[in-house]
Amino acid sequence: MTLDDLRVFVAVCRAGNLSAVARDLGRTQSAVSQHVKRLERETGVSLLERRPRGVVPTEAGRLLEEAAAEGIAGLDLAVRRLREQVAGESGCVRVATGATTVRHFMSDAVVAFRRRHPKVNLEFRTVSSGRGSFDALADGTLDLAWITLGPPARGIEQRPVFELPWVLAVRADDPLADRSSLDAAELSGSRLIRLPPNSASAAHLDAACAELDVRLVPDTSVADWDTALLLAELGVGRAVVPALPGLPVPGDGDLRLVPVPALRPLSVGWAVRRWDALGPPARAFADTVMECAG
């Protein structure tokens, strides 16, 4: 049993597909299968259950996958910490985020961090889902992930940084534009620009509306909050979005943001594998973002 066997096995469990792992690793499917078979021979139990559309770990496989993932992540983290000690003030911080996040939540922090730590390299990566971010944190390929906070996830610590109230974004000539606030019930049945499908923010908004028995009717779908705001400003439709930091709405502009105070706020912030195990550069960047947010 080798460390490479365990790395491949963990990848197979997460992907649920031998051929997909083979493509990602640049190996043959047969080679990937041999890693799994070697583990099965040494443990004496079946680790994967073959299904028409891939594989899933057996009960024994899940046990080994959890232990292996934890151990591999710990080893990778230790190696990184050793390298950071050798590198001194240099290093790398790998963050899962997107353009909207950097613009509204991290712009001041990035500038401040650069001034304080000029030799540290910042890598911003786009991850398609919160689950993908959690997997990347767990296997050590990411240090930090900026997420919409949700239910507890095994092996992941979440820390809130912002509580964002909801607002209705409309054009200045919309009948609701001059309202100081809006009752959530007034949104019921409204056709609205839809937040990113299957996103945590969209799920949170749906849950907050359900708590108040408010039913929203999705119309145009967008990929991010900034696009929803732009379409509202262009008059394409109305959008219920989080009140993003650094989003001034001048009195003579085309966009208005009307607070909807009854909707439960959206909590956003950091996800990490373990706060006490973060390397110094990653901890410094996370602290800088929270400092600038305060």
XYZ file of C-alpha atoms in Angstrom:
294
model
C 0.000 0.000 0.000
C 1.548 3.280 -1.107
C 0.665 6.931 -0.680
C -0.003 7.065 -4.422
C -2.475 4.155 -4.075
C -4.373 6.093 -1.420
C -4.353 9.367 -3.397
C -5.784 7.627 -6.451
C -8.377 5.805 -4.355
C -9.567 9.048 -2.744
C -9.828 10.656 -6.193
C -11.885 7.706 -7.484
C -14.262 7.875 -4.502
C -14.856 11.585 -5.073
C -15.220 11.377 -8.853
C -17.218 8.147 -8.842
C -15.604 7.236 -12.130
C -12.332 5.443 -12.953
C -11.971 6.870 -16.455
C -12.464 10.466 -15.246
C -9.657 10.030 -12.703
C -7.450 8.443 -15.357
C -7.953 11.506 -17.605
C -7.238 13.925 -14.768
C -4.052 12.099 -13.777
C -2.882 11.400 -17.330
C -2.921 7.634 -16.778
C -4.742 4.675 -18.258
C -7.944 3.395 -16.677
C -6.190 0.068 -16.151
C -3.438 1.772 -14.140
C -6.020 3.521 -11.948
C -7.827 0.222 -11.445
C -4.581 -1.453 -10.358
C -4.168 1.030 -7.505
C -7.612 0.112 -6.207
C -7.051 -3.616 -6.649
C -3.778 -3.422 -4.722
C -5.571 -1.788 -1.798
C -8.311 -4.408 -1.933
C -5.725 -7.218 -1.862
C -3.918 -5.728 1.122
C -7.057 -4.916 3.112
C -8.839 -8.125 2.160
C -12.154 -6.368 1.521
C -14.019 -4.924 -1.447
C -13.624 -1.143 -1.504
C -15.698 -0.148 -4.535
C -19.101 -1.186 -5.814
C -19.365 -1.146 -9.596
C -22.530 0.439 -10.999
C -23.717 1.126 -14.574
C -22.652 4.779 -14.395
C -19.513 4.475 -12.322
C -18.436 3.326 -8.892
C -19.299 4.118 -5.280
C -17.313 3.177 -2.178
C -18.544 0.279 -0.090
C -18.890 0.757 3.656
C -15.285 -0.359 4.045
C -14.310 1.919 1.159
C -15.896 4.940 2.816
C -13.999 4.186 6.012
C -10.689 3.986 4.162
C -11.456 7.057 2.020
C -12.202 9.214 5.074
C -9.042 8.122 6.872
C -6.868 8.414 3.767
C -8.194 11.863 2.840
C -7.580 13.117 6.360
C -4.071 11.705 6.453
C -3.094 12.915 2.983
C -4.377 16.423 3.688
C -2.428 16.493 6.948
C 0.777 15.391 5.217
C 0.334 17.913 2.405
C -0.281 20.661 4.935
C 2.818 19.714 6.909
C 4.946 19.789 3.754
C 3.559 23.209 2.846
C 4.237 24.555 6.332
C 7.823 23.299 6.138
C 8.284 24.949 2.748
C 6.837 28.200 4.095
C 9.287 28.141 6.986
C 12.150 27.723 4.516
C 10.742 30.442 2.248
C 10.438 32.939 5.099
C 8.295 35.890 4.045
C 7.434 34.376 0.664
C 4.834 31.727 -0.072
C 1.478 31.279 -1.779
C -2.152 31.660 -0.732
C -4.701 29.767 -2.845
C -8.216 31.164 -2.581
C -11.459 29.950 -4.165
C -13.499 32.988 -5.134
C -14.762 34.939 -8.148
C -14.716 38.396 -9.665
C -17.822 39.541 -7.783
C -16.295 38.484 -4.469
C -12.972 40.189 -5.106
C -14.667 43.388 -6.273
C -17.124 43.750 -3.407
C -15.530 41.942 -0.472
C -11.754 41.821 -0.966
C -10.545 44.763 -3.036
C -9.245 46.810 -0.076
C -7.879 43.686 1.600
C -5.922 42.621 -1.491
C -4.246 46.035 -1.682
C -3.469 46.038 2.049
C -2.147 42.469 1.951
C 0.097 43.229 -1.026
C 1.660 46.156 0.841
C 2.285 44.084 3.966
C 3.381 40.853 2.250
C 4.875 41.786 -1.147
C 6.606 38.415 -1.628
C 3.512 36.264 -1.093
C 1.769 35.078 -4.255
C -2.049 35.249 -4.285
C -3.841 32.685 -6.463
C -7.558 33.242 -7.030
C -9.350 30.187 -8.411
C -12.913 29.718 -9.600
C -14.666 26.625 -8.229
C -18.078 25.704 -9.631
C -19.752 24.839 -6.319
C -19.452 24.926 -2.557
C -19.032 21.157 -2.587
C -16.135 21.519 -5.001
C -14.538 24.095 -2.698
C -14.908 21.774 0.287
C -13.296 18.895 -1.621
C -10.393 21.120 -2.681
C -9.913 22.324 0.892
C -10.021 18.766 2.186
C -7.377 17.500 -0.242
C -5.106 20.497 0.311
C -5.298 22.087 -3.148
C -6.908 25.207 -1.651
C -6.133 27.176 1.505
C -9.276 29.301 1.751
C -12.685 29.401 0.080
C -15.104 32.326 0.115
C -18.602 30.870 0.367
C -22.199 31.481 1.252
C -22.299 29.820 4.646
C -24.520 26.786 4.954
C -25.019 23.619 6.996
C -21.974 22.094 8.729
C -19.740 20.038 6.435
C -17.546 17.222 7.694
C -13.926 18.278 8.030
C -14.597 21.931 7.150
C -14.740 24.977 9.420
C -16.858 27.972 8.357
C -16.454 31.501 9.681
C -18.881 34.365 8.868
C -17.503 37.736 7.800
C -20.554 39.593 6.407
C -24.284 39.439 7.100
C -25.916 40.790 3.947
C -29.493 42.095 4.008
C -31.629 41.577 0.920
C -32.681 44.407 -1.379
C -34.888 44.705 -4.445
C -32.874 46.144 -7.358
C -34.976 48.197 -9.806
C -34.568 51.002 -12.305
C -35.063 54.547 -11.089
C -38.313 54.823 -13.093
C -39.813 51.680 -11.511
C -42.960 52.311 -9.396
C -41.150 50.829 -6.376
C -37.953 52.844 -6.793
C -38.814 55.551 -4.263
C -39.887 53.196 -1.496
C -37.795 53.337 1.688
C -38.413 49.611 2.244
C -40.558 46.784 0.951
C -42.636 44.187 2.735
C -41.611 40.685 1.660
C -45.247 39.797 0.942
C -45.237 42.380 -1.861
C -42.762 40.193 -3.733
C -45.089 37.194 -3.838
C -45.863 36.197 -7.410
C -43.360 38.691 -8.838
C -41.309 37.672 -11.850
C -37.706 38.297 -10.894
C -34.248 37.922 -12.365
C -33.074 34.609 -10.973
C -29.891 34.327 -8.922
C -27.335 31.759 -10.154
C -29.196 28.422 -10.438
C -28.216 25.801 -7.859
C -26.163 28.382 -5.955
C -26.161 28.602 -2.167
C -27.404 32.203 -2.338
C -30.408 31.198 -4.462
C -31.208 28.347 -2.064
C -30.927 30.714 0.898
C -33.274 33.234 -0.739
C -35.800 30.511 -1.520
C -35.674 29.305 2.097
C -36.000 32.852 3.479
C -39.047 33.449 1.259
C -40.593 30.106 2.220
C -40.336 31.068 5.899
C -42.598 34.037 5.123
C -44.835 32.132 2.681
C -43.598 34.268 -0.199
C -43.405 32.698 -3.652
C -41.024 34.176 -6.203
C -41.417 33.467 -9.914
C -37.991 33.142 -11.588
C -37.545 34.801 -14.946
C -34.132 35.497 -16.530
C -31.289 33.468 -14.970
C -27.845 34.984 -14.424
C -24.401 33.699 -13.493
C -23.604 36.149 -10.686
C -24.968 38.986 -8.548
C -23.319 41.736 -10.591
C -25.119 40.576 -13.744
C -28.442 40.628 -11.900
C -27.763 44.222 -10.828
C -26.783 45.254 -14.353
C -29.937 43.774 -15.870
C -32.062 45.508 -13.235
C -30.325 48.794 -14.022
C -31.025 48.271 -17.737
C -34.698 47.714 -16.993
C -34.711 44.060 -18.067
C -36.402 43.121 -14.804
C -36.304 43.333 -11.024
C -33.855 41.360 -8.894
C -33.700 40.429 -5.216
C -29.998 40.444 -4.360
C -27.774 40.765 -1.288
C -26.786 44.346 -0.423
C -23.160 44.054 -1.508
C -20.487 46.175 0.173
C -19.089 49.012 -1.900
C -22.179 49.375 -4.075
C -23.102 53.072 -3.990
C -26.393 54.008 -5.621
C -26.310 57.750 -6.394
C -29.588 59.615 -6.311
C -29.401 60.525 -9.986
C -28.365 57.059 -11.220
C -30.480 54.481 -13.038
C -30.428 51.853 -10.266
C -32.271 51.816 -6.929
C -31.930 49.337 -4.086
C -35.033 48.965 -1.917
C -34.445 47.112 1.406
C -36.554 44.026 2.147
C -35.855 43.805 5.903
C -38.120 40.840 6.682
C -35.987 38.409 4.657
C -33.368 36.573 6.727
C -29.896 37.983 5.849
C -27.351 36.051 3.831
C -24.180 35.065 5.679
C -20.945 34.916 3.679
C -17.380 34.298 4.750
C -14.519 31.834 4.908
C -14.361 28.070 4.726
C -11.125 26.337 5.682
C -10.050 22.853 6.600
C -8.783 23.913 10.030
C -8.136 27.441 11.236
C -5.384 26.366 13.604
C -3.587 24.595 10.758
C -3.559 27.485 8.266
C -0.134 28.559 7.124
C 0.989 32.077 8.139
C 0.354 33.677 4.698
C -3.172 32.213 4.419
C -4.028 33.223 7.986
C -2.696 36.727 7.318
C -4.846 37.086 4.188
C -8.008 35.821 5.909
C -7.365 38.182 8.831
C -6.791 41.105 6.456
C -10.130 40.507 4.720
C -11.951 40.373 8.068
C -10.063 43.461 9.282
C -11.049 45.481 6.201
C -14.645 44.235 6.545
C -14.840 45.558 10.100
